[in-house]
mmCIF file of C-alpha atoms in Angstrom:
data_model
loop_
_atom_site.group_PDB
_atom_site.id
_atom_site.type_symbol
_atom_site.label_atom_id
_atom_site.label_comp_id
_atom_site.label_asym_id
_atom_site.label_seq_id
_atom_site.Cartn_x
_atom_site.Cartn_y
_atom_site.Cartn_z
ATOM 1 C CA MET A 1 72.250 104.466 79.950
ATOM 2 C CA LYS A 2 74.358 107.398 80.996
ATOM 3 C CA GLY A 3 77.578 106.082 79.401
ATOM 4 C CA ARG A 4 78.481 104.609 76.000
ATOM 5 C CA PRO A 5 77.087 101.076 75.634
ATOM 6 C CA ILE A 6 78.240 100.442 72.043
ATOM 7 C CA LEU A 7 81.802 101.391 72.943
ATOM 8 C CA GLY A 8 81.453 99.233 76.042
ATOM 9 C CA VAL A 9 80.358 96.122 74.111
ATOM 10 C CA ILE A 10 83.033 96.425 71.409
ATOM 11 C CA SER A 11 85.965 97.374 73.614
ATOM 12 C CA GLY A 12 84.839 95.011 76.369
ATOM 13 C CA PHE A 13 84.799 92.067 73.950
ATOM 14 C CA LEU A 14 88.225 93.016 72.616
ATOM 15 C CA PHE A 15 89.551 93.507 76.149
ATOM 16 C CA GLY A 16 88.391 90.055 77.265
ATOM 17 C CA PHE A 17 89.541 88.341 74.067
ATOM 18 C CA LEU A 18 92.969 89.962 74.110
ATOM 19 C CA LEU A 19 93.331 89.384 77.849
ATOM 20 C CA GLY A 20 92.778 85.670 77.264
ATOM 21 C CA ILE A 21 95.282 85.604 74.392
ATOM 22 C CA SER A 22 97.820 87.506 76.506
ATOM 23 C CA LEU A 23 97.379 85.146 79.466
ATOM 24 C CA PHE A 24 98.027 82.213 77.122
ATOM 25 C CA LEU A 25 101.031 83.847 75.457
ATOM 26 C CA TRP A 26 102.563 84.638 78.851
ATOM 27 C CA GLY A 27 102.074 81.047 79.983
ATOM 28 C CA VAL A 28 99.403 81.708 82.588
ATOM 29 C CA ILE A 29 96.583 79.604 81.111
ATOM 30 C CA PRO A 30 96.645 76.638 78.706
ATOM 31 C CA LEU A 31 95.304 76.821 75.166
ATOM 32 C CA HIS A 32 92.260 74.670 75.953
ATOM 33 C CA SER A 33 91.217 76.807 78.921
ATOM 34 C CA ASP A 34 87.568 77.812 79.010
ATOM 35 C CA PHE A 35 88.703 81.271 80.074
ATOM 36 C CA LEU A 36 89.537 81.956 76.419
ATOM 37 C CA TRP A 37 85.818 82.151 75.613
ATOM 38 C CA ILE A 38 84.542 83.179 79.047
ATOM 39 C CA LEU A 39 86.728 86.305 79.244
ATOM 40 C CA PRO A 40 85.243 87.967 76.104
ATOM 41 C CA LEU A 41 81.751 87.447 77.542
ATOM 42 C CA LEU A 42 82.858 88.909 80.880
ATOM 43 C CA GLY A 43 84.397 91.811 78.949
ATOM 44 C CA ILE A 44 81.081 92.551 77.244
ATOM 45 C CA VAL A 45 79.320 92.465 80.605
ATOM 46 C CA LEU A 46 81.972 94.759 82.091
ATOM 47 C CA GLY A 47 81.566 97.210 79.204
ATOM 48 C CA LEU A 48 77.799 97.300 79.631
ATOM 49 C CA VAL A 49 78.116 97.720 83.408
ATOM 50 C CA MET A 50 80.515 100.604 82.901
ATOM 51 C CA ALA A 51 78.154 102.233 80.392
ATOM 52 C CA TRP A 52 75.200 101.808 82.762
ATOM 53 C CA TRP A 53 77.127 102.996 85.802
ATOM 54 C CA ALA A 54 79.070 105.801 84.062
ATOM 55 C CA PRO A 55 81.268 106.709 87.006
ATOM 56 C CA PHE A 56 83.529 109.038 85.021
ATOM 57 C CA GLY A 57 82.997 112.550 83.708
ATOM 58 C CA LYS A 58 80.988 115.509 84.931
ATOM 59 C CA THR A 59 77.442 115.022 86.039
ATOM 60 C CA SER A 60 75.119 116.903 83.683
ATOM 61 C CA GLU A 61 73.143 118.903 86.213
ATOM 62 C CA GLN A 62 70.052 120.426 84.634
ATOM 63 C CA PRO A 63 68.904 123.766 86.040
ATOM 64 C CA ALA A 64 65.865 123.515 88.235
ATOM 65 C CA PRO A 65 62.704 124.739 86.485
ATOM 66 C CA VAL A 66 61.838 128.297 87.429
ATOM 67 C CA THR A 67 58.406 128.480 89.001
ATOM 68 C CA SER A 68 56.846 131.702 89.942
ATOM 69 C CA PRO A 69 54.519 131.802 92.860
ATOM 70 C CA PRO A 70 50.871 132.091 91.943
ATOM 71 C CA VAL A 71 49.702 135.620 91.803
ATOM 72 C CA GLU A 72 46.544 136.286 93.638
ATOM 73 C CA SER A 73 43.800 137.855 91.708
ATOM 74 C CA MET A 74 43.273 141.506 92.269
ATOM 75 C CA ASP A 75 39.558 141.010 91.981
ATOM 76 C CA PRO A 76 38.362 138.454 94.487
ATOM 77 C CA GLU A 77 35.082 138.045 92.569
ATOM 78 C CA SER A 78 36.763 137.146 89.316
ATOM 79 C CA PRO A 79 38.750 133.908 89.997
ATOM 80 C CA GLU A 80 39.566 133.388 86.322
ATOM 81 C CA SER A 81 41.432 136.596 85.973
ATOM 82 C CA GLY A 82 45.188 136.019 85.876
ATOM 83 C CA PRO A 83 48.133 138.223 86.273
ATOM 84 C CA THR A 84 48.401 141.106 83.896
ATOM 85 C CA SER A 85 51.592 141.879 82.134
ATOM 86 C CA MET K 1 85.054 107.571 94.842
ATOM 87 C CA HIS K 2 83.519 106.163 91.650
ATOM 88 C CA ARG K 3 86.910 105.841 90.036
ATOM 89 C CA ARG K 4 88.213 103.830 92.978
ATOM 90 C CA ALA K 5 85.164 101.570 92.843
ATOM 91 C CA ALA K 6 85.684 100.966 89.113
ATOM 92 C CA THR K 7 89.319 100.055 89.732
ATOM 93 C CA VAL K 8 88.281 97.623 92.452
ATOM 94 C CA LEU K 9 85.761 96.075 90.037
ATOM 95 C CA VAL K 10 88.394 95.478 87.355
ATOM 96 C CA LEU K 11 90.943 94.110 89.833
ATOM 97 C CA GLY K 12 88.248 91.870 91.300
ATOM 98 C CA MET K 13 87.562 90.346 87.865
ATOM 99 C CA LEU K 14 91.261 89.699 87.339
ATOM 100 C CA SER K 15 91.502 88.069 90.775
ATOM 101 C CA VAL K 16 88.622 85.728 89.934
ATOM 102 C CA VAL K 17 90.406 84.733 86.727
ATOM 103 C CA LEU K 18 93.715 84.033 88.474
ATOM 104 C CA VAL K 19 92.085 82.070 91.306
ATOM 105 C CA GLY K 20 90.258 79.940 88.735
ATOM 106 C CA VAL K 21 93.465 79.278 86.831
ATOM 107 C CA LEU K 22 95.412 78.280 89.936
ATOM 108 C CA ALA K 23 92.610 75.980 91.082
ATOM 109 C CA MET K 24 92.723 73.800 87.940
ATOM 110 C CA PRO K 25 92.991 70.130 88.934
ATOM 111 C CA ALA K 26 95.713 67.752 87.790
ATOM 112 C CA VAL K 27 94.234 64.797 85.903
ATOM 113 C CA ALA K 28 95.369 61.565 84.275
ATOM 114 C CA GLU K 29 97.071 60.812 80.962
ATOM 115 C CA ILE K 30 96.282 57.525 79.126
ATOM 116 C CA THR K 31 92.557 57.872 78.914
ATOM 117 C CA ARG K 32 91.652 54.706 76.934
ATOM 118 C CA GLY K 33 93.286 51.318 76.326
ATOM 119 C CA ASP K 34 96.585 49.740 77.381
ATOM 120 C CA CYS K 35 98.790 51.352 74.760
ATOM 121 C CA ARG K 36 102.281 52.532 75.490
ATOM 122 C CA GLY K 37 104.217 55.182 73.625
ATOM 123 C CA SER K 38 107.029 57.669 73.923
ATOM 124 C CA ALA K 39 109.002 60.229 71.952
ATOM 125 C CA THR K 40 112.665 61.003 72.568
ATOM 126 C CA PHE K 41 114.118 64.441 71.949
ATOM 127 C CA PRO K 42 117.909 63.805 71.699
ATOM 128 C CA ASP K 43 118.821 67.502 71.375
ATOM 129 C CA LYS K 44 117.369 68.423 74.767
ATOM 130 C CA SER K 45 119.739 68.518 77.717
ATOM 131 C CA THR K 46 117.117 67.540 80.290
ATOM 132 C CA ASP K 47 113.662 65.979 80.253
ATOM 133 C CA ARG K 48 114.322 64.255 76.916
ATOM 134 C CA ILE K 49 111.548 61.677 76.922
ATOM 135 C CA LEU K 50 107.890 62.478 76.455
ATOM 136 C CA ASP K 51 106.036 59.388 77.650
ATOM 137 C CA ALA K 52 102.357 58.814 77.029
ATOM 138 C CA ALA K 53 101.924 58.052 80.719
ATOM 139 C CA ARG K 54 103.169 61.517 81.659
ATOM 140 C CA PRO K 55 100.622 63.367 83.833
ATOM 141 C CA ARG K 56 98.641 65.966 81.954
ATOM 142 C CA SER K 57 99.523 68.580 84.544
ATOM 143 C CA ASP K 58 103.257 68.097 83.846
ATOM 144 C CA VAL K 59 103.925 70.362 80.853
ATOM 145 C CA PHE K 60 106.569 69.063 78.441
ATOM 146 C CA GLU K 61 108.660 71.750 76.747
ATOM 147 C CA ALA K 62 109.426 70.888 73.133
ATOM 148 C CA PRO K 63 111.977 72.760 71.005
ATOM 149 C CA LEU K 64 110.962 74.767 67.960
ATOM 150 C CA SER K 65 112.501 72.134 65.667
ATOM 151 C CA ALA K 66 113.881 68.654 66.261
ATOM 152 C CA THR K 67 114.328 65.139 64.952
ATOM 153 C CA ILE K 68 112.656 62.836 67.420
ATOM 154 C CA GLY K 69 112.594 59.091 67.844
ATOM 155 C CA TYR K 70 109.213 57.561 68.587
ATOM 156 C CA SER K 71 107.929 54.138 69.556
ATOM 157 C CA GLY K 72 104.606 52.689 70.595
ATOM 158 C CA ASP K 73 102.693 49.447 70.983
ATOM 159 C CA LEU K 74 99.194 48.278 71.734
ATOM 160 C CA GLY K 75 100.091 47.012 75.195
ATOM 161 C CA PRO K 76 101.946 44.181 76.927
ATOM 162 C CA ALA K 77 99.373 41.520 75.983
ATOM 163 C CA ALA K 78 99.139 42.416 72.267
ATOM 164 C CA GLU K 79 100.730 39.962 69.806
ATOM 165 C CA PRO K 80 101.203 40.143 66.022
ATOM 166 C CA SER K 81 98.441 38.555 63.954
ATOM 167 C CA ASP K 82 98.612 36.359 60.833
ATOM 168 C CA GLU K 83 96.444 38.644 58.769
ATOM 169 C CA GLU K 84 96.520 42.376 58.325
ATOM 170 C CA ILE K 85 94.313 44.408 60.630
ATOM 171 C CA PRO K 86 93.127 47.861 59.558
ATOM 172 C CA PHE K 87 94.073 50.802 61.763
ATOM 173 C CA GLU K 88 93.557 54.548 61.916
ATOM 174 C CA GLY K 89 94.628 57.291 64.263
ATOM 175 C CA GLY K 90 95.706 60.872 64.675
ATOM 176 C CA VAL K 91 96.983 63.691 66.834
ATOM 177 C CA VAL K 92 94.516 66.301 68.017
ATOM 178 C CA ILE K 93 95.118 69.689 69.662
ATOM 179 C CA ARG K 94 92.400 70.681 72.073
ATOM 180 C CA LEU K 95 91.122 74.245 71.749
ATOM 181 C CA PRO K 96 88.402 75.939 73.795
ATOM 182 C CA ARG K 97 85.097 74.225 72.931
ATOM 183 C CA LEU K 98 86.581 72.400 69.905
ATOM 184 C CA SER K 99 89.468 70.224 68.709
ATOM 185 C CA TRP K 100 91.809 70.364 65.728
ATOM 186 C CA GLN K 101 93.398 67.240 64.242
ATOM 187 C CA ILE K 102 96.850 68.129 62.955
ATOM 188 C CA VAL K 103 98.107 64.662 61.930
ATOM 189 C CA GLY K 104 96.281 61.511 60.864
ATOM 190 C CA TRP K 105 97.201 58.014 59.726
ATOM 191 C CA VAL K 106 95.368 55.040 58.261
ATOM 192 C CA GLY K 107 96.410 51.622 56.921
ATOM 193 C CA ALA K 108 96.601 47.920 57.703
ATOM 194 C CA THR K 109 99.285 45.866 59.438
ATOM 195 C CA LYS K 110 100.070 42.558 61.140
ATOM 196 C CA GLU K 111 102.255 44.280 63.725
ATOM 197 C CA VAL K 112 101.222 45.606 67.121
ATOM 198 C CA SER K 113 104.075 48.075 67.537
ATOM 199 C CA ALA K 114 105.728 50.796 65.518
ATOM 200 C CA GLY K 115 108.718 53.097 65.765
ATOM 201 C CA GLY K 116 110.946 55.406 63.798
ATOM 202 C CA GLU K 117 112.140 58.969 63.446
ATOM 203 C CA TYR K 118 110.188 62.104 62.716
ATOM 204 C CA THR K 119 111.530 65.563 61.921
ATOM 205 C CA TYR K 120 109.551 68.748 62.427
ATOM 206 C CA ASP K 121 110.407 72.424 62.046
ATOM 207 C CA LEU K 122 107.963 75.021 63.316
ATOM 208 C CA PRO K 123 108.118 78.568 61.874
ATOM 209 C CA ASP K 124 110.008 81.169 63.894
ATOM 210 C CA PHE K 125 106.894 83.209 64.623
ATOM 211 C CA THR K 126 105.368 80.326 66.595
ATOM 212 C CA PRO K 127 104.633 81.644 70.107
ATOM 213 C CA GLN K 128 107.122 80.295 72.634
ATOM 214 C CA GLY K 129 106.924 80.000 76.394
ATOM 215 C CA THR K 130 103.144 79.935 76.272
ATOM 216 C CA GLY K 131 100.707 78.040 78.409
ATOM 217 C CA GLY K 132 100.402 74.339 77.695
ATOM 218 C CA MET K 133 98.656 72.876 74.676
ATOM 219 C CA GLN K 134 96.740 69.686 75.356
ATOM 220 C CA VAL K 135 97.655 67.134 72.687
ATOM 221 C CA THR K 136 95.677 63.905 72.307
ATOM 222 C CA ALA K 137 97.030 60.944 70.340
ATOM 223 C CA TRP K 138 94.443 58.291 69.447
ATOM 224 C CA HIS K 139 94.733 54.983 67.636
ATOM 225 C CA ASN K 140 92.076 52.462 66.592
ATOM 226 C CA HIS K 141 93.580 49.065 65.733
ATOM 227 C CA GLY K 142 90.806 46.835 64.457
ATOM 228 C CA GLY K 143 88.449 47.982 67.189
ATOM 229 C CA THR K 144 91.059 48.213 69.943
ATOM 230 C CA VAL K 145 91.075 51.888 70.813
ATOM 231 C CA CYS K 146 93.879 53.706 72.620
ATOM 232 C CA GLU K 147 94.050 57.340 73.609
ATOM 233 C CA ALA K 148 96.732 59.305 75.451
ATOM 234 C CA VAL K 149 96.797 62.953 76.442
ATOM 235 C CA VAL K 150 99.911 65.035 77.095
ATOM 236 C CA THR K 151 100.440 68.740 77.636
ATOM 237 C CA VAL K 152 103.116 70.427 75.515
ATOM 238 C CA SER K 153 104.475 73.934 75.114
ATOM 239 C CA ILE K 154 107.182 75.305 72.843
ATOM 240 C CA SER K 155 110.287 76.169 74.864
ATOM 241 C CA GLY K 156 111.505 79.751 74.882
ATOM 242 C CA SER K 157 110.424 83.055 76.349
ATOM 243 C CA PRO K 158 107.455 85.155 75.286
ATOM 244 C CA GLY K 159 108.664 87.526 72.605
ATOM 245 C CA GLY K 160 107.426 90.648 70.907
ATOM 246 C CA VAL K 161 104.077 89.073 70.070
ATOM 247 C CA ALA K 162 103.269 88.657 73.771
ATOM 248 C CA VAL K 163 104.385 92.211 74.570
ATOM 249 C CA GLY K 164 102.308 93.585 71.701
ATOM 250 C CA ALA K 165 99.275 91.592 72.816
ATOM 251 C CA ALA K 166 99.661 92.937 76.362
ATOM 252 C CA ALA K 167 99.900 96.515 75.063
ATOM 253 C CA VAL K 168 96.778 96.151 72.900
ATOM 254 C CA THR K 169 94.994 94.558 75.865
ATOM 255 C CA VAL K 170 95.733 97.638 77.970
ATOM 256 C CA LEU K 171 94.349 99.858 75.185
ATOM 257 C CA ALA K 172 91.169 97.781 74.971
ATOM 258 C CA GLY K 173 90.860 97.948 78.754
ATOM 259 C CA ALA K 174 91.126 101.728 78.588
ATOM 260 C CA GLY K 175 88.386 101.705 75.947
ATOM 261 C CA THR K 176 86.196 99.621 78.242
ATOM 262 C CA LEU K 177 86.709 102.085 81.086
ATOM 263 C CA ALA K 178 85.992 104.943 78.666
ATOM 264 C CA ALA K 179 82.538 103.438 78.128
ATOM 265 C CA GLY K 180 81.856 104.611 81.666
ATOM 266 C CA ARG K 181 82.308 108.248 80.715
ATOM 267 C CA ARG K 182 79.064 110.169 80.838
ATOM 268 C CA LYS K 183 77.578 111.484 77.630
ATOM 269 C CA PRO K 184 77.641 115.271 77.405
#
């Protein structure tokens, strides 16, 4: 994963749990609503998706490996001879 | 582009939640037996009587403290008996995936009805103006079982607890989005 999965699981669970509590406290859902246990699970999934997707931050571009073109042997009869430094 | 897509994802999840909440069906009230029962809240200006036949979808707002009058019977056909019949019952609050019995009673009687007064006083920190709490009252009178379900909330407006919960929710949401930040 390119992001932070542990942070995603912990904060996602808390986000879903607290979102459910807030929705109840603000009178949006009743206390027996299944959303109170579904939302923490959705939060964990969201955290993992965010960690897998990692849409934020700079892309770590690795420099392309430097390859030098093969040097032809000076002596055509000695194929094992390489370039001399 | 990615940031916009992540925002759309979060808003989409919230939309699914709200659509699910608004689509909840209204269902019935006395779920077992022919019992009748009601509680009267004399201090309320409107909607004073909480009847057991009240639809579950109709949330009753109860004050934080009150002295209420209650009455109930086993039904129109029930008559007192010559010998005492054992009974038991209770009041249960339904939570997600489980239930919590807050009051219970047990005994024996010849009567088929009961009534009286009951005083309660909830602590000030009890959340007010919340979503409904589904309360089930059940009674087993010598094998005759009654059960009624009502939905109750404590009257008032959401206070500092609700605001604090919303603030912490936003912080946790920011933490969830931060999980999408690339590792260095």
